[in-house]
C-alpha positions as a LaTeX table, in Angstrom:
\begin{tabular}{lrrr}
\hline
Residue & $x$ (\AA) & $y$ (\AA) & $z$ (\AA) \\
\hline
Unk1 & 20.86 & $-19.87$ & $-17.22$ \\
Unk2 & 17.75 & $-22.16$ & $-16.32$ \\
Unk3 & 19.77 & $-24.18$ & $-14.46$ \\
Unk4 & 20.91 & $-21.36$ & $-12.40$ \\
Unk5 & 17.62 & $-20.06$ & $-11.86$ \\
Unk6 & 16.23 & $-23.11$ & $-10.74$ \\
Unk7 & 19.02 & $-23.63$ & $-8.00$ \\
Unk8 & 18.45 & $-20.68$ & $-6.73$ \\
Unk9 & 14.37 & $-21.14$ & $-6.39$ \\
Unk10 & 15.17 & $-24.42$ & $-4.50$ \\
Unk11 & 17.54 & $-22.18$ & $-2.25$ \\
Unk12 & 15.05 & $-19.54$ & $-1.85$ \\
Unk13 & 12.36 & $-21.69$ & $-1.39$ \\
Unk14 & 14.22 & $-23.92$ & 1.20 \\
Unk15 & 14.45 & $-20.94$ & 3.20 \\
Unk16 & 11.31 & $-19.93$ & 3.61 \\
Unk17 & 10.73 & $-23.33$ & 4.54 \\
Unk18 & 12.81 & $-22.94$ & 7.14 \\
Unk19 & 11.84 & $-19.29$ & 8.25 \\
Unk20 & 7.76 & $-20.36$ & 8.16 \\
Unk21 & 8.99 & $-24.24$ & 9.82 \\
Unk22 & 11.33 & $-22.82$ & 13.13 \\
Unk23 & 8.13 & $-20.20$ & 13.66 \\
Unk24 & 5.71 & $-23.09$ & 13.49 \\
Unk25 & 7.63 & $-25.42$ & 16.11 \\
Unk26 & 7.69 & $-22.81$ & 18.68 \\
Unk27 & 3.84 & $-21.60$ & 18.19 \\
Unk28 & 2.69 & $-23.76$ & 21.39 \\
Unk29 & 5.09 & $-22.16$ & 23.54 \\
Unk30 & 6.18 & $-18.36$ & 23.88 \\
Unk31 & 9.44 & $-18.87$ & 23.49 \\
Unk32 & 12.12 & $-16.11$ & 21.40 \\
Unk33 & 13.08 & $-17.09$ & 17.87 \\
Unk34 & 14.93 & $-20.15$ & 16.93 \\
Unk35 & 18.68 & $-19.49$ & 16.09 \\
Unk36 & 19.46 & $-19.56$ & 12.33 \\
Unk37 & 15.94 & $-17.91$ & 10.98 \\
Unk38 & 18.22 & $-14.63$ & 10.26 \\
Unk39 & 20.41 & $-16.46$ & 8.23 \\
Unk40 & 17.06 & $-17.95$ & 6.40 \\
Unk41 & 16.08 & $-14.71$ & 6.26 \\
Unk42 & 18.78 & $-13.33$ & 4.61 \\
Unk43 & 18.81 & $-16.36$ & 2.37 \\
Unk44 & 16.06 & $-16.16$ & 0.74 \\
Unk45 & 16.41 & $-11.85$ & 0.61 \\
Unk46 & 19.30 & $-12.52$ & $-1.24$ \\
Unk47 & 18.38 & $-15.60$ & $-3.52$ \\
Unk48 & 14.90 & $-13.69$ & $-4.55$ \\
Unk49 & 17.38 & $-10.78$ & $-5.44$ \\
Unk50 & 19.55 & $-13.26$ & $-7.38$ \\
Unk51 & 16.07 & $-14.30$ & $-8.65$ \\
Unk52 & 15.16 & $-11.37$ & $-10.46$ \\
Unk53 & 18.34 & $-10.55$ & $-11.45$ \\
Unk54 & 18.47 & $-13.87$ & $-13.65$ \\
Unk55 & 15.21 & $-13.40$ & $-14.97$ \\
Unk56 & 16.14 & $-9.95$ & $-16.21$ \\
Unk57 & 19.12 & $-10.99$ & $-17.83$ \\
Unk58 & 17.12 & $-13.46$ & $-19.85$ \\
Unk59 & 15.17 & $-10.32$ & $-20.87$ \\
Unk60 & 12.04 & $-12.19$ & $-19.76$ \\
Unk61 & 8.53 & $-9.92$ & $-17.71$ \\
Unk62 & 9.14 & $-8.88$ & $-14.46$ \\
Unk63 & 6.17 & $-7.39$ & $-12.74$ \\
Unk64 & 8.51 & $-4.64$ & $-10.49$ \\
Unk65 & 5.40 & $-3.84$ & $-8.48$ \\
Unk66 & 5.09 & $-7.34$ & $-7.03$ \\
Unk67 & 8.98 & $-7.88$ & $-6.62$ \\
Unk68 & 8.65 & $-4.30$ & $-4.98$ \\
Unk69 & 6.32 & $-5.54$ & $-2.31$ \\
Unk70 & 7.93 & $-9.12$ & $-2.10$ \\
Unk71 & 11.52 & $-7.09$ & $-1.26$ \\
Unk72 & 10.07 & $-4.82$ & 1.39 \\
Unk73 & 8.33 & $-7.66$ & 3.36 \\
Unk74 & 11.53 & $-9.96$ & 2.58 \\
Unk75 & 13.88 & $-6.97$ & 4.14 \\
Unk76 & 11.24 & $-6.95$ & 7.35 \\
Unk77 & 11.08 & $-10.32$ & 7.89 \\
Unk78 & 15.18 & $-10.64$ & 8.29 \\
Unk79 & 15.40 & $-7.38$ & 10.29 \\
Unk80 & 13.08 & $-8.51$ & 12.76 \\
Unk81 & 14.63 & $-11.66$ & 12.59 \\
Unk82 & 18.68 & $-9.84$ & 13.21 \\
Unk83 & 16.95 & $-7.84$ & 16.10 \\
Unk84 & 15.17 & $-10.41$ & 17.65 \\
Unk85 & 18.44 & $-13.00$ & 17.50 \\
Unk86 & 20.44 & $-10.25$ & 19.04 \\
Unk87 & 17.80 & $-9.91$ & 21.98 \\
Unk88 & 18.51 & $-13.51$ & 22.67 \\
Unk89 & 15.65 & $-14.73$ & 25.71 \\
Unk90 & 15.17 & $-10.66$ & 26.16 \\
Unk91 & 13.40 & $-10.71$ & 22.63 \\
Unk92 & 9.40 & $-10.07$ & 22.72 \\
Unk93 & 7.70 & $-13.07$ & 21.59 \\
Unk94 & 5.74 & $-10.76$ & 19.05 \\
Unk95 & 8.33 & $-10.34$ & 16.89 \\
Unk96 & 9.08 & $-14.31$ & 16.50 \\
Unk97 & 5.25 & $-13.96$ & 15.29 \\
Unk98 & 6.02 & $-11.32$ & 12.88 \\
Unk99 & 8.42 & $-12.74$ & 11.21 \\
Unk100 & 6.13 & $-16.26$ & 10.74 \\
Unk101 & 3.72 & $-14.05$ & 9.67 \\
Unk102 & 5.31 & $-12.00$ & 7.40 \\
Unk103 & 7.36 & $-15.14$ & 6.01 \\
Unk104 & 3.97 & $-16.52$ & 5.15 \\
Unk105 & 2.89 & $-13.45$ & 3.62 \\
Unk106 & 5.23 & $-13.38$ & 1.24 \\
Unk107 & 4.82 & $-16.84$ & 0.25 \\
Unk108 & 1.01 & $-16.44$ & $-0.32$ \\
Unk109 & 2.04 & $-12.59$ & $-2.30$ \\
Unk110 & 4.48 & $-15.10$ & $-4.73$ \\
Unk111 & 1.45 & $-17.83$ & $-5.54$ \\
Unk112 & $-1.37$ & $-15.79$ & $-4.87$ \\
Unk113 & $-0.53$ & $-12.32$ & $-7.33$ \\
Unk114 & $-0.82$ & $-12.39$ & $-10.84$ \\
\hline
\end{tabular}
């Protein structure tokens, strides 16, 4: 089961990689988001599900509060991202910003809360 889990954080963290890398190439110039953040997006939603579902099969803590806020930031960072990839060039360059910030948001709520 270790094993597992620690696939999965290299997937999930990969992915925010990703989401937090394609918004910092594009800060210099307003530009829409870059194709495939959606799918990094839902990547990492879905391995930080997969995440907690591991840990709570090895019956180990879970603080539910922090997952809680982690999951609702996760789910607004690849909606933005779905609505802002179907906008194409029409997309507001806000929301590219959004989810950057919100990607690194979540990274700093996953080191930062104890």
């Amino acid at each position: 089961m270790e094993t597992l889990r620690l696939v999965l954080l290299v997937f999930h963290m990969l992915a925010w990689a990703f989401v937090i890398g394609a918004w910092a190439s594009r800060l210099r110039t307003p530009v829409p988001i870059a194709k495939g953040v959606w799918h990094a997006a839902a990547t990492a939603l879905v391995t930080g599900i997969l995440l907690v579902g591991v840990r709570e099969m090895d019956d180990l803590p879970v603080d539910h509060t922090k997952i809680g806020v982690k999951l609702v930031v996760a789910l607004a960072v690849t909606v933005l991202a779905v609505v802002a990839t179907r906008k194409g060039d029409r997309a507001p360059v806000w929301m590219a910003h959004a989810v950057g910030g919100l990607a690194v948001l979540n990274v700093f709520i996953a080191v930062l809360w104890r």
